Amino acid sequence: GESVGLHLPTLSVQEGDNSIINCAYSNSASDYFIWYKQESGKGPQFIIDIRSNMDKRQGQRVTVLLNKTVKHLSLQIAATQPGDSAVYFCAENISWGGTSYGKLTFGQGTILTVHP
Amino acid sequence: ETGVTQSPTHLIKTRGQQVTLRCSSQSGHNTVSWYQQALGQGPQFIFQYYREEENGRGNFPPRFSGLQFPNYSSELNVNALELDDSALYLCASSLAGLGEVQYFGPGTRLTVT
């Protein structure tokens, strides 16, 4: 069945280090991927997205890499800060062909802890 | 802040009761999706509403139902509450189209006792 999973449930880094969070997906038909950050007691916050016709996309301090051959997605955070501590989810958008249907399938999440 | 609001923030209900959760979408967004997030898990898709009609549903029983209003706000109704319905219920709004970002509200924490 379709699934989105994460290799590492927890990641602990020092402030200033670069962080890499990985995600595997199983549905070859997926055409859109999103990374979300969720802090305790809050809803998921959009970080960055990438479409299946791209391999890499950069934002402010973040980069998402997509490898369709092995169905792998990663989020790189440069110069990680204590404020980056949160749970990070990758989500897979499965289009059913309608004009607006977009069911997000989430992985279980990776807990990122940044130590000062 | 995403501009997506949800009410109430917290709710405690008894097994067998019914509950209604509310969501106001971000200005300009016409699509609302609902997700259930159990503790320690990723959000699970319940259903999506577009132009006041259900536009896709996840693996949830019929006692989970919803509405979308002309102003694009939405309600999630759950009948015959079960203990396993205890979770964070998230609403996300987006603009119709393939692969549009969904912006989430803060969620409603439902506890069923």
PDB file of N, CA and C in Angstrom, chain A residues 34-68:
ATOM      1  N   ILE A  34       5.820  17.642   0.470  1.00  0.00           N
ATOM      2  CA  ILE A  34       5.894  18.810   1.340  1.00  0.00           C
ATOM      3  C   ILE A  34       6.575  18.409   2.646  1.00  0.00           C
ATOM      4  N   TRP A  35       7.396  19.293   3.149  1.00  0.00           N
ATOM      5  CA  TRP A  35       7.942  19.140   4.499  1.00  0.00           C
ATOM      6  C   TRP A  35       7.223  20.122   5.427  1.00  0.00           C
ATOM      7  N   TYR A  36       6.830  19.570   6.587  1.00  0.00           N
ATOM      8  CA  TYR A  36       6.190  20.378   7.611  1.00  0.00           C
ATOM      9  C   TYR A  36       6.983  20.275   8.915  1.00  0.00           C
ATOM     10  N   LYS A  37       6.908  21.339   9.690  1.00  0.00           N
ATOM     11  CA  LYS A  37       7.496  21.386  11.032  1.00  0.00           C
ATOM     12  C   LYS A  37       6.351  21.540  12.019  1.00  0.00           C
ATOM     13  N   GLN A  38       6.361  20.721  13.061  1.00  0.00           N
ATOM     14  CA  GLN A  38       5.303  20.821  14.055  1.00  0.00           C
ATOM     15  C   GLN A  38       5.905  20.978  15.445  1.00  0.00           C
ATOM     16  N   GLU A  39       5.639  22.111  16.042  1.00  0.00           N
ATOM     17  CA  GLU A  39       6.063  22.364  17.407  1.00  0.00           C
ATOM     18  C   GLU A  39       4.969  21.893  18.360  1.00  0.00           C
ATOM     19  N   SER A  40       5.372  21.655  19.579  1.00  0.00           N
ATOM     20  CA  SER A  40       4.462  21.117  20.575  1.00  0.00           C
ATOM     21  C   SER A  40       3.223  22.004  20.732  1.00  0.00           C
ATOM     22  N   GLY A  41       2.047  21.390  20.616  1.00  0.00           N
ATOM     23  CA  GLY A  41       0.801  22.115  20.807  1.00  0.00           C
ATOM     24  C   GLY A  41       0.350  22.948  19.626  1.00  0.00           C
ATOM     25  N   LYS A  42       1.041  22.805  18.490  1.00  0.00           N
ATOM     26  CA  LYS A  42       0.687  23.599  17.318  1.00  0.00           C
ATOM     27  C   LYS A  42       0.389  22.708  16.122  1.00  0.00           C
ATOM     28  N   GLY A  43      -0.217  23.286  15.104  1.00  0.00           N
ATOM     29  CA  GLY A  43      -0.444  22.558  13.874  1.00  0.00           C
ATOM     30  C   GLY A  43       0.815  22.536  13.024  1.00  0.00           C
ATOM     31  N   PRO A  44       0.888  21.639  12.049  1.00  0.00           N
ATOM     32  CA  PRO A  44       2.052  21.582  11.159  1.00  0.00           C
ATOM     33  C   PRO A  44       2.242  22.898  10.408  1.00  0.00           C
ATOM     34  N   GLN A  45       3.498  23.306  10.307  1.00  0.00           N
ATOM     35  CA  GLN A  45       3.847  24.549   9.630  1.00  0.00           C
ATOM     36  C   GLN A  45       4.610  24.229   8.352  1.00  0.00           C
ATOM     37  N   PHE A  46       4.165  24.772   7.246  1.00  0.00           N
ATOM     38  CA  PHE A  46       4.816  24.536   5.949  1.00  0.00           C
ATOM     39  C   PHE A  46       6.256  25.029   5.974  1.00  0.00           C
ATOM     40  N   ILE A  47       7.171  24.181   5.469  1.00  0.00           N
ATOM     41  CA  ILE A  47       8.577  24.582   5.354  1.00  0.00           C
ATOM     42  C   ILE A  47       8.949  24.778   3.901  1.00  0.00           C
ATOM     43  N   ILE A  48       8.802  23.717   3.125  1.00  0.00           N
ATOM     44  CA  ILE A  48       9.217  23.763   1.733  1.00  0.00           C
ATOM     45  C   ILE A  48       8.534  22.626   0.989  1.00  0.00           C
ATOM     46  N   ASP A  49       8.359  22.795  -0.311  1.00  0.00           N
ATOM     47  CA  ASP A  49       7.732  21.755  -1.115  1.00  0.00           C
ATOM     48  C   ASP A  49       8.567  21.504  -2.367  1.00  0.00           C
ATOM     49  N   ILE A  50       8.274  20.399  -3.023  1.00  0.00           N
ATOM     50  CA  ILE A  50       8.964  20.075  -4.269  1.00  0.00           C
ATOM     51  C   ILE A  50       8.040  19.218  -5.125  1.00  0.00           C
ATOM     52  N   ARG A  51       8.073  19.477  -6.410  1.00  0.00           N
ATOM     53  CA  ARG A  51       7.261  18.695  -7.337  1.00  0.00           C
ATOM     54  C   ARG A  51       8.112  17.588  -7.942  1.00  0.00           C
ATOM     55  N   SER A  52       7.448  16.601  -8.487  1.00  0.00           N
ATOM     56  CA  SER A  52       8.159  15.413  -8.951  1.00  0.00           C
ATOM     57  C   SER A  52       9.018  15.670 -10.183  1.00  0.00           C
ATOM     58  N   ASN A  53       8.857  16.815 -10.837  1.00  0.00           N
ATOM     59  CA  ASN A  53       9.696  17.124 -12.001  1.00  0.00           C
ATOM     60  C   ASN A  53      10.982  17.856 -11.604  1.00  0.00           C
ATOM     61  N   MET A  54      11.230  17.939 -10.292  1.00  0.00           N
ATOM     62  CA  MET A  54      12.422  18.604  -9.775  1.00  0.00           C
ATOM     63  C   MET A  54      13.222  17.631  -8.923  1.00  0.00           C
ATOM     64  N   ASP A  55      14.529  17.878  -8.812  1.00  0.00           N
ATOM     65  CA  ASP A  55      15.397  17.062  -7.963  1.00  0.00           C
ATOM     66  C   ASP A  55      15.801  17.796  -6.691  1.00  0.00           C
ATOM     67  N   LYS A  56      15.777  19.113  -6.760  1.00  0.00           N
ATOM     68  CA  LYS A  56      16.285  19.909  -5.644  1.00  0.00           C
ATOM     69  C   LYS A  56      15.551  21.235  -5.605  1.00  0.00           C
ATOM     70  N   ARG A  57      15.323  21.690  -4.381  1.00  0.00           N
ATOM     71  CA  ARG A  57      14.748  23.010  -4.221  1.00  0.00           C
ATOM     72  C   ARG A  57      15.305  23.619  -2.943  1.00  0.00           C
ATOM     73  N   GLN A  58      15.626  24.909  -3.016  1.00  0.00           N
ATOM     74  CA  GLN A  58      16.227  25.574  -1.856  1.00  0.00           C
ATOM     75  C   GLN A  58      15.344  26.675  -1.346  1.00  0.00           C
ATOM     76  N   GLY A  59      15.346  26.808  -0.016  1.00  0.00           N
ATOM     77  CA  GLY A  59      14.663  27.909   0.631  1.00  0.00           C
ATOM     78  C   GLY A  59      15.648  28.607   1.546  1.00  0.00           C
ATOM     79  N   GLN A  60      15.109  29.327   2.506  1.00  0.00           N
ATOM     80  CA  GLN A  60      15.984  29.997   3.452  1.00  0.00           C
ATOM     81  C   GLN A  60      16.501  28.984   4.466  1.00  0.00           C
ATOM     82  N   ARG A  61      17.755  28.658   4.415  1.00  0.00           N
ATOM     83  CA  ARG A  61      18.440  27.686   5.294  1.00  0.00           C
ATOM     84  C   ARG A  61      17.971  26.259   5.091  1.00  0.00           C
ATOM     85  N   VAL A  62      17.034  26.001   4.218  1.00  0.00           N
ATOM     86  CA  VAL A  62      16.567  24.636   3.989  1.00  0.00           C
ATOM     87  C   VAL A  62      16.700  24.259   2.523  1.00  0.00           C
ATOM     88  N   THR A  63      16.964  22.966   2.321  1.00  0.00           N
ATOM     89  CA  THR A  63      17.044  22.409   0.976  1.00  0.00           C
ATOM     90  C   THR A  63      16.324  21.071   0.991  1.00  0.00           C
ATOM     91  N   VAL A  64      15.505  20.831  -0.001  1.00  0.00           N
ATOM     92  CA  VAL A  64      14.861  19.526  -0.132  1.00  0.00           C
ATOM     93  C   VAL A  64      15.427  18.852  -1.377  1.00  0.00           C
ATOM     94  N   LEU A  65      15.770  17.589  -1.219  1.00  0.00           N
ATOM     95  CA  LEU A  65      16.275  16.773  -2.318  1.00  0.00           C
ATOM     96  C   LEU A  65      15.307  15.635  -2.577  1.00  0.00           C
ATOM     97  N   LEU A  66      15.037  15.379  -3.831  1.00  0.00           N
ATOM     98  CA  LEU A  66      14.130  14.311  -4.221  1.00  0.00           C
ATOM     99  C   LEU A  66      14.844  13.352  -5.155  1.00  0.00           C
ATOM    100  N   ASN A  67      14.876  12.095  -4.795  1.00  0.00           N
ATOM    101  CA  ASN A  67      15.461  11.050  -5.629  1.00  0.00           C
ATOM    102  C   ASN A  67      14.350  10.081  -5.996  1.00  0.00           C
ATOM    103  N   LYS A  68      13.814  10.234  -7.184  1.00  0.00           N
ATOM    104  CA  LYS A  68      12.672   9.427  -7.600  1.00  0.00           C
ATOM    105  C   LYS A  68      13.081   7.990  -7.887  1.00  0.00           C
TER     106      LYS A  68
END
